[in-house]
mmCIF file of C-alpha atoms in Angstrom:
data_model
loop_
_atom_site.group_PDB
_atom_site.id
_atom_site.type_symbol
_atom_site.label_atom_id
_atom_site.label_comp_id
_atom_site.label_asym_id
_atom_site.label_seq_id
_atom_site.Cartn_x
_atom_site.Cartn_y
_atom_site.Cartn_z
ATOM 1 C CA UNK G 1 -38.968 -47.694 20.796
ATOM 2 C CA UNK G 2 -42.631 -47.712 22.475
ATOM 3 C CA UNK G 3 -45.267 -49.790 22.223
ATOM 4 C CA UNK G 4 -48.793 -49.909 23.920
ATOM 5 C CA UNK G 5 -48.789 -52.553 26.650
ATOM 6 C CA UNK G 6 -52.601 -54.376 27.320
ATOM 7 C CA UNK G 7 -51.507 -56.732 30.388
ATOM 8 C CA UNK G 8 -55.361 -57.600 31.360
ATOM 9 C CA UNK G 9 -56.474 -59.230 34.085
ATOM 10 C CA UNK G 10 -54.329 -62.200 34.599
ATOM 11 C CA UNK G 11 -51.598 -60.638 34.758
ATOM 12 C CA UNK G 12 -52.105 -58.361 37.347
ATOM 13 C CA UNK G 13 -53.429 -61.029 39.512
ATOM 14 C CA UNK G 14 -53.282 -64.755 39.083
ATOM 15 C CA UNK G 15 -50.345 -64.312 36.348
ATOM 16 C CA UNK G 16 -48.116 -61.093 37.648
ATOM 17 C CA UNK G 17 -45.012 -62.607 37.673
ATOM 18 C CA UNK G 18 -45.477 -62.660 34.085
ATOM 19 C CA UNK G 19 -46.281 -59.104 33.867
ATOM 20 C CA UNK G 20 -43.395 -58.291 35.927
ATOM 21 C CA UNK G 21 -41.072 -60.221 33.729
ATOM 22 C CA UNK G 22 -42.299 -59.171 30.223
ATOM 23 C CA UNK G 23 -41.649 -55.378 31.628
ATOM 24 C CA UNK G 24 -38.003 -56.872 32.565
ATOM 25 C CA UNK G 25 -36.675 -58.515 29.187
ATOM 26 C CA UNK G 26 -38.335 -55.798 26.516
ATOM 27 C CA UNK G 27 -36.988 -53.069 28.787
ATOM 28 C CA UNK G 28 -32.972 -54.735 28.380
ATOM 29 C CA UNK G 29 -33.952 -55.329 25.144
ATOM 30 C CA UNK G 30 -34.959 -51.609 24.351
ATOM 31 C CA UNK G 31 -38.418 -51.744 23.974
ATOM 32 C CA UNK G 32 -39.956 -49.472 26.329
ATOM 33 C CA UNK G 33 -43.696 -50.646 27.185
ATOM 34 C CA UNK G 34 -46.443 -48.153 27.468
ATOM 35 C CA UNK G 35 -49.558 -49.473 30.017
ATOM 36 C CA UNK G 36 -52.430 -48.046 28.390
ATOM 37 C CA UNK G 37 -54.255 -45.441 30.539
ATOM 38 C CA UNK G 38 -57.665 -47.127 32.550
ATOM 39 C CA UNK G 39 -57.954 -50.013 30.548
ATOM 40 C CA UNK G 40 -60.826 -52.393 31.505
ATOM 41 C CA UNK G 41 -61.023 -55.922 31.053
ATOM 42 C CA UNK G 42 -61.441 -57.633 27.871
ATOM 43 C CA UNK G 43 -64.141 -59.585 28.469
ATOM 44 C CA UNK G 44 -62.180 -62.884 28.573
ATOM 45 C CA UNK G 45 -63.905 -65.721 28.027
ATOM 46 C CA UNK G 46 -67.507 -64.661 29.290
ATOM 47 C CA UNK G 47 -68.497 -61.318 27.863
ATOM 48 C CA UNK G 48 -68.998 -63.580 24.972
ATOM 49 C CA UNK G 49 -71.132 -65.890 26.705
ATOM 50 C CA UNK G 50 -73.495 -63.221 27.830
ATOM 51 C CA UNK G 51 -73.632 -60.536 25.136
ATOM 52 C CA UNK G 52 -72.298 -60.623 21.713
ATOM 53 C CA UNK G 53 -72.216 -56.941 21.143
ATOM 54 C CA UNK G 54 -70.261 -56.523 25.015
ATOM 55 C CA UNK G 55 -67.591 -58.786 23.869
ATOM 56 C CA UNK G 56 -66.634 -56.401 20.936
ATOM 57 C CA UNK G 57 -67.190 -53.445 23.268
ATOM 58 C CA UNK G 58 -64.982 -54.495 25.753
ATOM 59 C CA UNK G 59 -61.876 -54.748 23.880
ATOM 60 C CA UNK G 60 -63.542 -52.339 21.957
ATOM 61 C CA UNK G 61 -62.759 -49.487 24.107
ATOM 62 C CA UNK G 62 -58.941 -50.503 24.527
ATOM 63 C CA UNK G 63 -58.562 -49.902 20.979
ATOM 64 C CA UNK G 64 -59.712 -46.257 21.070
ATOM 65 C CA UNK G 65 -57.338 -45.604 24.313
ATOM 66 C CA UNK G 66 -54.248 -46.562 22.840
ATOM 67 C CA UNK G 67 -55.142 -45.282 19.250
ATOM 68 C CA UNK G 68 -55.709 -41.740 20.874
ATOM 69 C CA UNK G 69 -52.988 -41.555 22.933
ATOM 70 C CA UNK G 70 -50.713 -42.030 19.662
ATOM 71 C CA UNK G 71 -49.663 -45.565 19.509
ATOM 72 C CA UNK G 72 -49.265 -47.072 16.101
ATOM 73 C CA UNK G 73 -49.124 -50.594 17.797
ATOM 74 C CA UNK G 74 -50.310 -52.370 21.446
ATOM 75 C CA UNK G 75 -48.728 -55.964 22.351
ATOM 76 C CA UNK G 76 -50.847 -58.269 24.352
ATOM 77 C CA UNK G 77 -49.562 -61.308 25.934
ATOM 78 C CA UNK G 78 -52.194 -62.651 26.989
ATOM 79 C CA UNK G 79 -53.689 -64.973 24.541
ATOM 80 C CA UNK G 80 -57.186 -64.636 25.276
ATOM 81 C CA UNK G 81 -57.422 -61.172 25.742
ATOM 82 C CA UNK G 82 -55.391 -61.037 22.192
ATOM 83 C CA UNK G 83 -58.352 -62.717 20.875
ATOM 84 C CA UNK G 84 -60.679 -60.945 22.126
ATOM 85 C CA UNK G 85 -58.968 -57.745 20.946
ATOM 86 C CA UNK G 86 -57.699 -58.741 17.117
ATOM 87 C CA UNK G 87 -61.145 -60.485 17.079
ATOM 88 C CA UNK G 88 -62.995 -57.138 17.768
ATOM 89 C CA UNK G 89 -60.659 -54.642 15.772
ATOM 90 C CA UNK G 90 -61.687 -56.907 12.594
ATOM 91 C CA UNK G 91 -65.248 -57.280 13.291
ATOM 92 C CA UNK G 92 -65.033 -53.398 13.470
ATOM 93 C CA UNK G 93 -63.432 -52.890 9.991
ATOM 94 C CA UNK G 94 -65.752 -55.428 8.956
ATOM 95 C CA UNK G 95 -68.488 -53.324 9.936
ATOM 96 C CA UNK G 96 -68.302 -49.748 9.770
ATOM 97 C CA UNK G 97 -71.946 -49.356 11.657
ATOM 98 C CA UNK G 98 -70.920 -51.375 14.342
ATOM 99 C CA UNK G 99 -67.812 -49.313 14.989
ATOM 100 C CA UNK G 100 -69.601 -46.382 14.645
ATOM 101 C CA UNK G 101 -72.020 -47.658 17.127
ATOM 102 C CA UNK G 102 -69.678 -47.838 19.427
ATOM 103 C CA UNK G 103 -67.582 -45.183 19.141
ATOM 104 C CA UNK G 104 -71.198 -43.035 19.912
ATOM 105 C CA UNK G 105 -70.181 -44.253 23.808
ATOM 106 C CA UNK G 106 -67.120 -43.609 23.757
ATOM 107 C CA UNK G 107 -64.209 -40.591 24.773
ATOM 108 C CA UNK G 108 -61.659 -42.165 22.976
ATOM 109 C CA UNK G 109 -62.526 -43.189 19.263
ATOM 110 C CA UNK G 110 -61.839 -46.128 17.454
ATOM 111 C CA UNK G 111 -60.024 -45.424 14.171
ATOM 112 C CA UNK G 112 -59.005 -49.344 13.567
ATOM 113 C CA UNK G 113 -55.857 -48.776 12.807
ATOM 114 C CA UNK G 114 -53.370 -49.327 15.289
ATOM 115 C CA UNK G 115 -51.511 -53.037 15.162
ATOM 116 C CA UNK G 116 -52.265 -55.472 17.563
ATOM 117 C CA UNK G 117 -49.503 -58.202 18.336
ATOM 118 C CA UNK G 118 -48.787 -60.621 20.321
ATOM 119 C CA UNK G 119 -45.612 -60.759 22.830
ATOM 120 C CA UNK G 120 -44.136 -63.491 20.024
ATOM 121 C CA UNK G 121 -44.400 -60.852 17.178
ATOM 122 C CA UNK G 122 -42.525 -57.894 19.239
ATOM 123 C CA UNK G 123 -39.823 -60.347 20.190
ATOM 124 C CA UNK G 124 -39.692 -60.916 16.454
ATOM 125 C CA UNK G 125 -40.517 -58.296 14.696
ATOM 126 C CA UNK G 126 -39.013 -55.822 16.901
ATOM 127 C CA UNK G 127 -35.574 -57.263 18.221
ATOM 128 C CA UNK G 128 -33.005 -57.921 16.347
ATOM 129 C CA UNK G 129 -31.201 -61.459 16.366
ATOM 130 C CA UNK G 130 -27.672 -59.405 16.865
ATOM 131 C CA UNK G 131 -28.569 -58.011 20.132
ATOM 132 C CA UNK G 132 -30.372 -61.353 21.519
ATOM 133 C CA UNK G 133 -27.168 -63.019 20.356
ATOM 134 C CA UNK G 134 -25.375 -60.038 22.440
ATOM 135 C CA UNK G 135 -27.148 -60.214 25.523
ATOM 136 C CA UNK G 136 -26.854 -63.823 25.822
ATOM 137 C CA UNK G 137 -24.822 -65.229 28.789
ATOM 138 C CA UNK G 138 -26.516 -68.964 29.141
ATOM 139 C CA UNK G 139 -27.507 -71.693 26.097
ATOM 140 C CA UNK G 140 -28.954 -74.068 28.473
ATOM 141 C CA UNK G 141 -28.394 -77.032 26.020
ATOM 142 C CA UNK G 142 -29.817 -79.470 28.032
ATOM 143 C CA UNK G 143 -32.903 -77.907 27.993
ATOM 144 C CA UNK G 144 -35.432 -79.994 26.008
ATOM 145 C CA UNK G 145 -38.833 -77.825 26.357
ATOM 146 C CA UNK G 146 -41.947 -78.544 24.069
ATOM 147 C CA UNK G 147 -43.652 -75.419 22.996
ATOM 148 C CA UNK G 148 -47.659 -75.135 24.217
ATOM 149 C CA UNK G 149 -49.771 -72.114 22.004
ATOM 150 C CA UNK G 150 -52.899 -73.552 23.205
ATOM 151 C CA UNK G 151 -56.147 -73.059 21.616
ATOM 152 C CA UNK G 152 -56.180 -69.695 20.856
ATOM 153 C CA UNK G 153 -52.916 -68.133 19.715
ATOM 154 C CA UNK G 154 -53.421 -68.695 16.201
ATOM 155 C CA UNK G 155 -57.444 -69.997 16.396
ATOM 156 C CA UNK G 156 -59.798 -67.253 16.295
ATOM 157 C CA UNK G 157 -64.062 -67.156 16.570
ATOM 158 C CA UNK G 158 -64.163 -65.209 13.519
ATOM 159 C CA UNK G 159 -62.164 -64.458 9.878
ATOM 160 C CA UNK G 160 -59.160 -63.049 10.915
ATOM 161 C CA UNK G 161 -55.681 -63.482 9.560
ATOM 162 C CA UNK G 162 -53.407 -65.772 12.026
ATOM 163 C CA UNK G 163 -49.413 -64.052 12.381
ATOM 164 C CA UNK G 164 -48.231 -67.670 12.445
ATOM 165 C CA UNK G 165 -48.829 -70.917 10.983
ATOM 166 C CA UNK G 166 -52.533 -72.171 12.213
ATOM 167 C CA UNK G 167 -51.759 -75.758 13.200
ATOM 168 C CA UNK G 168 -47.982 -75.990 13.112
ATOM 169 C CA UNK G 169 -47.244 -72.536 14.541
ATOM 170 C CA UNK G 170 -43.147 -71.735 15.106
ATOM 171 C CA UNK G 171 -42.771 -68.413 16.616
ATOM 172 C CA UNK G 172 -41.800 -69.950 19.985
ATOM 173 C CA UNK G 173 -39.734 -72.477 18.522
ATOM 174 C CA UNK G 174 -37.591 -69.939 16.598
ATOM 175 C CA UNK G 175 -37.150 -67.545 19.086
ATOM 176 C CA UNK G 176 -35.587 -70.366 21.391
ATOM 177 C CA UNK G 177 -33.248 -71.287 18.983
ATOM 178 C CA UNK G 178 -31.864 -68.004 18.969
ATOM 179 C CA UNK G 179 -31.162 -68.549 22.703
ATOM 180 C CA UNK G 180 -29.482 -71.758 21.680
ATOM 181 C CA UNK G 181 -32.155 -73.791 22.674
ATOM 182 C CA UNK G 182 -33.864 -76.911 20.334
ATOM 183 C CA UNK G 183 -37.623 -77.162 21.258
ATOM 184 C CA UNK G 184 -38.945 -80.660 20.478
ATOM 185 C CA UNK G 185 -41.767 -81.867 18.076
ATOM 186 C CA UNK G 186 -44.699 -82.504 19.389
ATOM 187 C CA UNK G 187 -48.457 -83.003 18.116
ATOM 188 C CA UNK G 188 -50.450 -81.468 21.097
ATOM 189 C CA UNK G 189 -49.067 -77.698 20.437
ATOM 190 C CA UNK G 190 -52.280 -76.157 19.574
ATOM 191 C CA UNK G 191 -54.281 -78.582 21.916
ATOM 192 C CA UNK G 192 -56.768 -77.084 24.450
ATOM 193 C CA UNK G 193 -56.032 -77.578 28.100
ATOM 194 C CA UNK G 194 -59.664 -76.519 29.016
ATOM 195 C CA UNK G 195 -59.296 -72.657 29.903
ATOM 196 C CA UNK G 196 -61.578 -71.549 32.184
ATOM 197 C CA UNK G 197 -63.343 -75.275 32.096
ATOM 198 C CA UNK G 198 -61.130 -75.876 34.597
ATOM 199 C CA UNK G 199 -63.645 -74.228 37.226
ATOM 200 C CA UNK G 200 -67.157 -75.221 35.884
ATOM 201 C CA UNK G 201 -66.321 -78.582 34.397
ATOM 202 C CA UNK G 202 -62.919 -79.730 35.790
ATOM 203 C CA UNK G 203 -62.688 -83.579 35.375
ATOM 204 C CA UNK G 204 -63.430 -82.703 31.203
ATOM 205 C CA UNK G 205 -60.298 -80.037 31.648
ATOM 206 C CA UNK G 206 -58.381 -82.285 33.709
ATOM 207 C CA UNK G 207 -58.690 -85.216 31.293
ATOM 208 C CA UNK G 208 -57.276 -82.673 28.401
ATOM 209 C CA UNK G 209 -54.499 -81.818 29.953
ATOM 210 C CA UNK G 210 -53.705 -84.799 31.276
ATOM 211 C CA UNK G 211 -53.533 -85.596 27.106
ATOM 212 C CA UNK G 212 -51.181 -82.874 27.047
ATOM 213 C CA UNK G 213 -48.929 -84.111 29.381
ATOM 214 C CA UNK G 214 -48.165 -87.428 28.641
ATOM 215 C CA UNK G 215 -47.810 -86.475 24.563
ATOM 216 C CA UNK G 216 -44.788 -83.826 26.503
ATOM 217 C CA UNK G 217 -43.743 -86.944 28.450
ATOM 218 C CA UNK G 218 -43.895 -89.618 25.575
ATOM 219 C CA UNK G 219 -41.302 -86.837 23.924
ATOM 220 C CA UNK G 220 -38.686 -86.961 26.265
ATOM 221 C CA UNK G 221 -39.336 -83.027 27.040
ATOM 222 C CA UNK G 222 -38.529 -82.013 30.753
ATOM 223 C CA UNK G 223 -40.566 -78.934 30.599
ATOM 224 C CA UNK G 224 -43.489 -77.044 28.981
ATOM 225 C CA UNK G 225 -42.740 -73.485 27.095
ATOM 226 C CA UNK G 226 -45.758 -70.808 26.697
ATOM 227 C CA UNK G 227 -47.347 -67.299 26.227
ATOM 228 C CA UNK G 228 -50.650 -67.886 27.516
ATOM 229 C CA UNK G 229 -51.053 -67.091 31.558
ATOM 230 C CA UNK G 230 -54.013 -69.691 31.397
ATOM 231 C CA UNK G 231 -52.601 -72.447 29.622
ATOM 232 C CA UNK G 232 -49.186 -72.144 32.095
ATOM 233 C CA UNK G 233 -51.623 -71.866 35.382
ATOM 234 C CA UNK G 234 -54.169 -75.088 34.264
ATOM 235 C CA UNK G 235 -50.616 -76.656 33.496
ATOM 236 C CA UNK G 236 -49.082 -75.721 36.265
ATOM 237 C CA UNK G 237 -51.737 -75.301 39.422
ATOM 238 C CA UNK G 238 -52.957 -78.789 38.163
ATOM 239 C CA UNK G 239 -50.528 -80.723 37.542
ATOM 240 C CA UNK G 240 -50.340 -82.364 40.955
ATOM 241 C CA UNK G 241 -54.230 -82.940 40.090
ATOM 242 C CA UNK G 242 -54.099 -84.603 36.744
ATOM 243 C CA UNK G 243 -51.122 -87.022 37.077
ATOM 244 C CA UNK G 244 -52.330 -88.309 40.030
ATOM 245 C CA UNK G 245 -55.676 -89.333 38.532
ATOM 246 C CA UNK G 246 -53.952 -90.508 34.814
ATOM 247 C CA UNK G 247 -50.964 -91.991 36.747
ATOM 248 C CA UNK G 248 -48.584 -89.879 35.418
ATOM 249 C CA UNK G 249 -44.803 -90.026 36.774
ATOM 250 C CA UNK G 250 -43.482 -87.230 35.228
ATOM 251 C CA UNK G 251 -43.743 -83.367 36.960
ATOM 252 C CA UNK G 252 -42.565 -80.849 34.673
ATOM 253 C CA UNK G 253 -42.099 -76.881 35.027
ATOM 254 C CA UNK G 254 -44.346 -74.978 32.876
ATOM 255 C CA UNK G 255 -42.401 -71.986 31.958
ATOM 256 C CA UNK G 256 -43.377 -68.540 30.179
ATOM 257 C CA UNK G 257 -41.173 -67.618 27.191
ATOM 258 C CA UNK G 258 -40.450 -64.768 28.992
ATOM 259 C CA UNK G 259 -38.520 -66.682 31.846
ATOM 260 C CA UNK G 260 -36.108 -69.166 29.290
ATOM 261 C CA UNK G 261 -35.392 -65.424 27.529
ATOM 262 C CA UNK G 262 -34.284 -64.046 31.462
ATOM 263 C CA UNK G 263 -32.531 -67.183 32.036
ATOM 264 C CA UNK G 264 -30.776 -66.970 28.581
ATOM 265 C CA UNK G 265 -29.511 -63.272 29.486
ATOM 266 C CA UNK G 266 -28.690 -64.104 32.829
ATOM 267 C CA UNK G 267 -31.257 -63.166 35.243
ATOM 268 C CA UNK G 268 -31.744 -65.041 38.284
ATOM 269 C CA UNK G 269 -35.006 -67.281 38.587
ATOM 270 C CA UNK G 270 -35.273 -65.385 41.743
ATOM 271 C CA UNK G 271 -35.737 -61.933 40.148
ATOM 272 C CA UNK G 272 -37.953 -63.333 37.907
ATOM 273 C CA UNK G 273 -40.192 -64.883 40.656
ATOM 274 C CA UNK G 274 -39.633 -68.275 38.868
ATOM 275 C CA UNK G 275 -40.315 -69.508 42.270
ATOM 276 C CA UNK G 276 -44.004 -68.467 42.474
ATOM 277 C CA UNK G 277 -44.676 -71.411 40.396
ATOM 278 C CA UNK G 278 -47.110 -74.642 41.843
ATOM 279 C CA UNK G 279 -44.378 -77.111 40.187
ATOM 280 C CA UNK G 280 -41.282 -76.808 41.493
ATOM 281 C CA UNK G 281 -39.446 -74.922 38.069
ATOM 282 C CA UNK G 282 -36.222 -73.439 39.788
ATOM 283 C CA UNK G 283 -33.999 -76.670 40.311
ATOM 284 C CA UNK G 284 -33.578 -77.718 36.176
ATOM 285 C CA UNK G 285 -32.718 -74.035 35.071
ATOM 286 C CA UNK G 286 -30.362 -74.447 38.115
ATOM 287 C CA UNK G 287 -28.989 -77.520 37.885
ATOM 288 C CA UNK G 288 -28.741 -76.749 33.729
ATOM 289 C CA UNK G 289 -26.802 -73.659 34.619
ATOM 290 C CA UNK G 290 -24.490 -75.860 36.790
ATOM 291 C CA UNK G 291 -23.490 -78.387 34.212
ATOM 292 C CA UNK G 292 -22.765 -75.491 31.924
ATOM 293 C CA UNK G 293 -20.435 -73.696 33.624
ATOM 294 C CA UNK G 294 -18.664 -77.513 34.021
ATOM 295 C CA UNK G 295 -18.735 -77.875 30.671
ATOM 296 C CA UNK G 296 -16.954 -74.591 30.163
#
């Protein structure tokens, strides 16, 4: 099947190794992934900042390129630009003169009613338990990962309807446990690690995710799971930064759901670029793959 594919701007910069291993698993999965044709950014966290009306124009015009090139539904991993998009789709059906405003600028019209989702929903939604159970080569039971949303997965800046539970969300925890792996409790799931606070204000976003890291800690977990490219890079890139002013012991790898679902079917952390990563993430899915094949 096809689906329209919004990477944005993270990940075809800071966060490509995510890109490149999203295109990976859906493709062995059979989902073939359509890039939308000259897609422009979605206005992230500043269009909204500046200019109300540019930060439903932005994602805006997304909408109208995959809607007239055919596609019934576009998956965005990204959690921020997903906001940004469901956010502005609903604002449009909310207001019929605002869409029509926009649509006066633009080649490709906005109809409103293509399905946004997010990377968790296609996984779901779209791929059968039977074949993940099929392609799966490693369990990794000694994995012990908590799950990290962040703040905007299932939190939005307007009325619009969340595709998993608000505060207690459990798409990433069910998919794992079709790989065989049991993702620990934890309260800090929804937590904000301070996005893009992390340039302008950095001792408030270090001081969050410090919080984050020693709730994962206090759990026993010996790594961090996500979908969002800038939850995993605060996470990640500052990790080194935040322990060392809390104190924190612990380091722990900050993976994308995409890698534990390449590492469950087999595919080297190598050809996933696990290795581009700031904490060092390739020696427990190593070491993990190790004691399995003892155990066998």
């Amino acid at each position: 099947m096809e689906i329209a594919y919004y990477p944005g701007c993270s990940l075809q910069q800071s966060s490509s190794l995510y890109d490149h291993q999203t295109r990976m698993i859906f493709s062995r999965l059979g989902v073939e992934l359509k890039e939308i044709e000259d897609w422009n950014c979605c206005g992230a966290t500043s269009a909204g900042k500046v200019d109300d009306f540019l930060a439903v124009v932005m994602p805006a015009r997304n909408i109208g390129i995959a809607e007239s090139a055919g596609f019934t539904e576009m998956v965005i991993p990204c959690s921020a630009c997903y906001s940004r998009t469901i956010v502005a789709q609903k604002r449009m059906q909310d207001n019929p003169e605002l869409r029509d405003e926009i649509n006066s600028g633009l080649t490709a019209k906005i109809k409103g009613s293509i399905r946004i989702s997010t990377i968790m929903e296609v996984f779901l939604n779209h791929v059968s338990p039977d074949l993940i159970k099929q392609k799966l080569t490693h369990k990794f039971r000694g994995l012990k990962p908590v799950c990290y949303y962040g703040c905007m997965q299932t939190r939005f800046p307007y009325n619009v309807p969340a595709s998993d539970n608000v505060e207690n969300p459990q798409a990433m925890e069910t998919l794992l446990k079709l790989f065989g792996i049991r993702a620990l409790d934890w309260n800090y799931k929804t937590y904000c690690c301070g996005a893009s606070a992390a340039v302008n204000d950095p001792d408030t976003a270090l001081n969050l995710m410090a919080k984050i890291m020693k709730e994962a800690a206090a759990r026993g977990a010996n790594c961090f799971v996500t979908t969002c490219p800038m939850c995993q890079m605060n996470l990640d890139a500052n990790q080194e930064a935040f322990c060392k002013k809390h104190d924190i012991k612990e380091r722990l790898p900050v993976y994308f759901i995409t890698e534990l679902a390449g590492a469950a079917f087999g595919i080297s952390p190598e050809d996933m670029q696990v290795d581009r990563h700031f904490i060092d993430s390739m020696t427990l899915l190593k070491e993990l793959e190790q004691n399995e094949h003892k155990d066998k």
